[in-house]
PDB file of C-alpha atoms in Angstrom:
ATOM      1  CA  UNK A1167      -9.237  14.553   4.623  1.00 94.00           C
ATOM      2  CA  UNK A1168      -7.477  10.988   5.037  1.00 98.00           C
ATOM      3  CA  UNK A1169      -8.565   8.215   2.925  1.00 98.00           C
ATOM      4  CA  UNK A1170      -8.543   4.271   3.503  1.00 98.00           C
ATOM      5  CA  UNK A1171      -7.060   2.357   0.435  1.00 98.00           C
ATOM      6  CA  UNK A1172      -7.814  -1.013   0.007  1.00 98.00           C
ATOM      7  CA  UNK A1173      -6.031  -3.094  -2.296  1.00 96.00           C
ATOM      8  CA  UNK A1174      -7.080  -6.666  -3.131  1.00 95.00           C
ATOM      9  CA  UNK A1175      -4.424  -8.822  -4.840  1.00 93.00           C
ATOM     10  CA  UNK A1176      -5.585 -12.342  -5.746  1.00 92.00           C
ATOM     11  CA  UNK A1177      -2.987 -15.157  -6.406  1.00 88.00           C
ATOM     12  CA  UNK A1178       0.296 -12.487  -5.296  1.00 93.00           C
ATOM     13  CA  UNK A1179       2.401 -14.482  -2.818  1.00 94.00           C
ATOM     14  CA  UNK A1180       3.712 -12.825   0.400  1.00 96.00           C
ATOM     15  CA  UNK A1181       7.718 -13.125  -0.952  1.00 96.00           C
ATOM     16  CA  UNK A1182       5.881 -10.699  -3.925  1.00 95.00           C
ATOM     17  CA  UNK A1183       4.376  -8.775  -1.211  1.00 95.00           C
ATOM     18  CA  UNK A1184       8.147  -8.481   0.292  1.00 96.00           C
ATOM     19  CA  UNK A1185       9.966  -7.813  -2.886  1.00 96.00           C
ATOM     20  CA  UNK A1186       7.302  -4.652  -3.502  1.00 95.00           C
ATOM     21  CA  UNK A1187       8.304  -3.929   0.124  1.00 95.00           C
ATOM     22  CA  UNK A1188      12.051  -4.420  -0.166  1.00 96.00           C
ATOM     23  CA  UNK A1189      12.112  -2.077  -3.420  1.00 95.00           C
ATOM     24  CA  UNK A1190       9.982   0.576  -2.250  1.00 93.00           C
ATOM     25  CA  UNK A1191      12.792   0.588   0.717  1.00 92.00           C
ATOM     26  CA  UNK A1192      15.790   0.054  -0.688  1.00 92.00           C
ATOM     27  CA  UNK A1193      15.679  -3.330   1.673  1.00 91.00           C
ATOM     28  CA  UNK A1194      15.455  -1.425   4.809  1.00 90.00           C
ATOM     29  CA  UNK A1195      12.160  -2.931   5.478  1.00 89.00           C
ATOM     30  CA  UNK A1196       8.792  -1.305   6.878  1.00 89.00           C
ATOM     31  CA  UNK A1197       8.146  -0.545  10.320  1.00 90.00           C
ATOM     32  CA  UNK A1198       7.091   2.839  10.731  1.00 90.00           C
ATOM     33  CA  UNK A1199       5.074   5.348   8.654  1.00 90.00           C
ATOM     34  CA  UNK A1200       8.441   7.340   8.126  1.00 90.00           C
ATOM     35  CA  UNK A1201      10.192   4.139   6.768  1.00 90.00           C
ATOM     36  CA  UNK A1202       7.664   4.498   3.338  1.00 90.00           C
ATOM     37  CA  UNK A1203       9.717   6.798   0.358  1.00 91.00           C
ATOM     38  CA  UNK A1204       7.160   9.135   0.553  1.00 93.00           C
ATOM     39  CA  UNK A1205       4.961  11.469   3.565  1.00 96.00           C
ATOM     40  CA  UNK A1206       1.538  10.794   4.324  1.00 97.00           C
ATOM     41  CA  UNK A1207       0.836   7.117   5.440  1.00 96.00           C
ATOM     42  CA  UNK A1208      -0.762   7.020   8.495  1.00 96.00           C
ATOM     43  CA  UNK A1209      -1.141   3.000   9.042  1.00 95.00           C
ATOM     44  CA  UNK A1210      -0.206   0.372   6.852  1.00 95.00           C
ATOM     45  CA  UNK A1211      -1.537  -3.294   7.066  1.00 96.00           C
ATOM     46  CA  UNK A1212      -1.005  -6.283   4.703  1.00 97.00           C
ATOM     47  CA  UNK A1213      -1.745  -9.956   5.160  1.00 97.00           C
ATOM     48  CA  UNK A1214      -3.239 -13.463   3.219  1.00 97.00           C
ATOM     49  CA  UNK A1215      -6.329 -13.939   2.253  1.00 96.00           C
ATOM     50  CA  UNK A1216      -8.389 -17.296   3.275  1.00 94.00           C
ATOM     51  CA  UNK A1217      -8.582 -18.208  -0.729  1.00 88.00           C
ATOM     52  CA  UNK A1218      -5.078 -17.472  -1.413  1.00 91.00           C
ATOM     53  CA  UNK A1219      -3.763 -14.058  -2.852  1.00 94.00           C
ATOM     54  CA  UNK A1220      -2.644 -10.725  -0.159  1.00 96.00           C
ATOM     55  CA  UNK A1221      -4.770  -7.626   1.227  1.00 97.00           C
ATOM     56  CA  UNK A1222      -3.229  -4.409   1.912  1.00 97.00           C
ATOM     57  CA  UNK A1223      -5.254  -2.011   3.699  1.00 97.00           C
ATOM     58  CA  UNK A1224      -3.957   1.979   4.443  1.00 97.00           C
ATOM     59  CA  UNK A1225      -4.391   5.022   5.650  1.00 98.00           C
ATOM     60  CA  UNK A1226      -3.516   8.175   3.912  1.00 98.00           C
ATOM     61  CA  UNK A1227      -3.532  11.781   5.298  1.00 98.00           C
ATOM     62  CA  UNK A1228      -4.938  12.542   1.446  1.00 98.00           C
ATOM     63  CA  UNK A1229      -5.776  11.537  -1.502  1.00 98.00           C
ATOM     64  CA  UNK A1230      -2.717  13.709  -2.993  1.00 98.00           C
ATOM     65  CA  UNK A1231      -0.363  12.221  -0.647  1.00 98.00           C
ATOM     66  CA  UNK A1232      -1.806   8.607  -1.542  1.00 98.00           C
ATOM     67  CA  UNK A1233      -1.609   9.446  -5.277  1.00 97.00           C
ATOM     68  CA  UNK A1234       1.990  10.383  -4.724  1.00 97.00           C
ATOM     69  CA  UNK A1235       2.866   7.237  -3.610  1.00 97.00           C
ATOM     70  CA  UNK A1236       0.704   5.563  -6.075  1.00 96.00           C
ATOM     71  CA  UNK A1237       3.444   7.266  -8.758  1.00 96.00           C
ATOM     72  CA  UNK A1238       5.941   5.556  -6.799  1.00 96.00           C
ATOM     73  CA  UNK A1239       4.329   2.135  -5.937  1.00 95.00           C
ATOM     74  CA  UNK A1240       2.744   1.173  -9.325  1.00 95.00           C
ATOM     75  CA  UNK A1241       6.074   0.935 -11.607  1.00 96.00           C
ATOM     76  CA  UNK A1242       6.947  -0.960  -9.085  1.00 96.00           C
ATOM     77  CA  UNK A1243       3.949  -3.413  -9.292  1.00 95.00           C
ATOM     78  CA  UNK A1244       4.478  -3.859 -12.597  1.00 95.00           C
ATOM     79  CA  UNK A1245       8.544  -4.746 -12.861  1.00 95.00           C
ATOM     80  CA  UNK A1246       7.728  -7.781 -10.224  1.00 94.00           C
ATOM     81  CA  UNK A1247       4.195  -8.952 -11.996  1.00 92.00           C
ATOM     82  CA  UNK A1248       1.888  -7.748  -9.277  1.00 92.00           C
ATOM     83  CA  UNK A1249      -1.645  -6.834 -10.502  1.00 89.00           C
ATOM     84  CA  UNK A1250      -2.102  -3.206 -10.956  1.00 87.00           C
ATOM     85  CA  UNK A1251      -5.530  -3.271 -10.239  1.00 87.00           C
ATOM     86  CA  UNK A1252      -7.012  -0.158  -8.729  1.00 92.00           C
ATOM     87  CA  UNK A1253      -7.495  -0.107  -5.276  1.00 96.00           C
ATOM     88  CA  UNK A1254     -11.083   0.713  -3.230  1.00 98.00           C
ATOM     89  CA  UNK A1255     -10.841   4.441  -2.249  1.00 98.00           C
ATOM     90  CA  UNK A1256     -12.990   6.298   0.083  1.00 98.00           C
ATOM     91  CA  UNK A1257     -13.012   9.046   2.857  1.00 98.00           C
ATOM     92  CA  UNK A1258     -11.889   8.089   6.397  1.00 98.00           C
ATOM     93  CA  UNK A1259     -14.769   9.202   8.709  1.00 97.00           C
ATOM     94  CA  UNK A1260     -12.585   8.035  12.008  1.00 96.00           C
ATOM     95  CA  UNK A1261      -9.146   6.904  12.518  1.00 94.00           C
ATOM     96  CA  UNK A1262      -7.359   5.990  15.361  1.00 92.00           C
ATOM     97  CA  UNK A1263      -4.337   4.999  15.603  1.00 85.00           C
TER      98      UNK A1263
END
């Protein structure tokens, strides 16, 4: 079943946002599902917040396929000093893309 996964990151920039971006690619940037290292995502949005800090919202096909990239993503987090803060999980009742 595909899950939503919202992260909320308070006081990260939108050049931190891009560095997490530009390492998970290898700089090749984001601009499709099949750009992301690993299978699964299904949409991908990420923007500022009124009070300052960065929202990412997704869409997984699963929680296993999230998780995977979670293995990949959080190391990540933590070499450029993003908060690792667990994101807001739950079941997708509708998507359309």
């Amino acid at each position: 079943m595909a899950v939503i996964v919202a992260f909320e990151f308070p006081e990260v920039t939108q050049a931190q946002y891009q560095e997490s971006v530009d390492r998970l690619t290898g700089g090749a940037g984001l601009n499709s599902p099949s750009d992301w290292p690993v299978r699964g995502l299904i949409l991908h949005a990420a923007g500022p917040t009124p009070g300052g800090g960065w929202h990412v919202t997704d869409v997984w096909e699963s929680r296993e396929a999230f998780d995977h990239f979670a293995a990949v993503l959080m190391p990540i987090l933590r070499e450029i000093g993003m908060p690792t803060t667990p994101p807001m999980i739950c079941e997708a009742y509708n998507v359309v893309t």
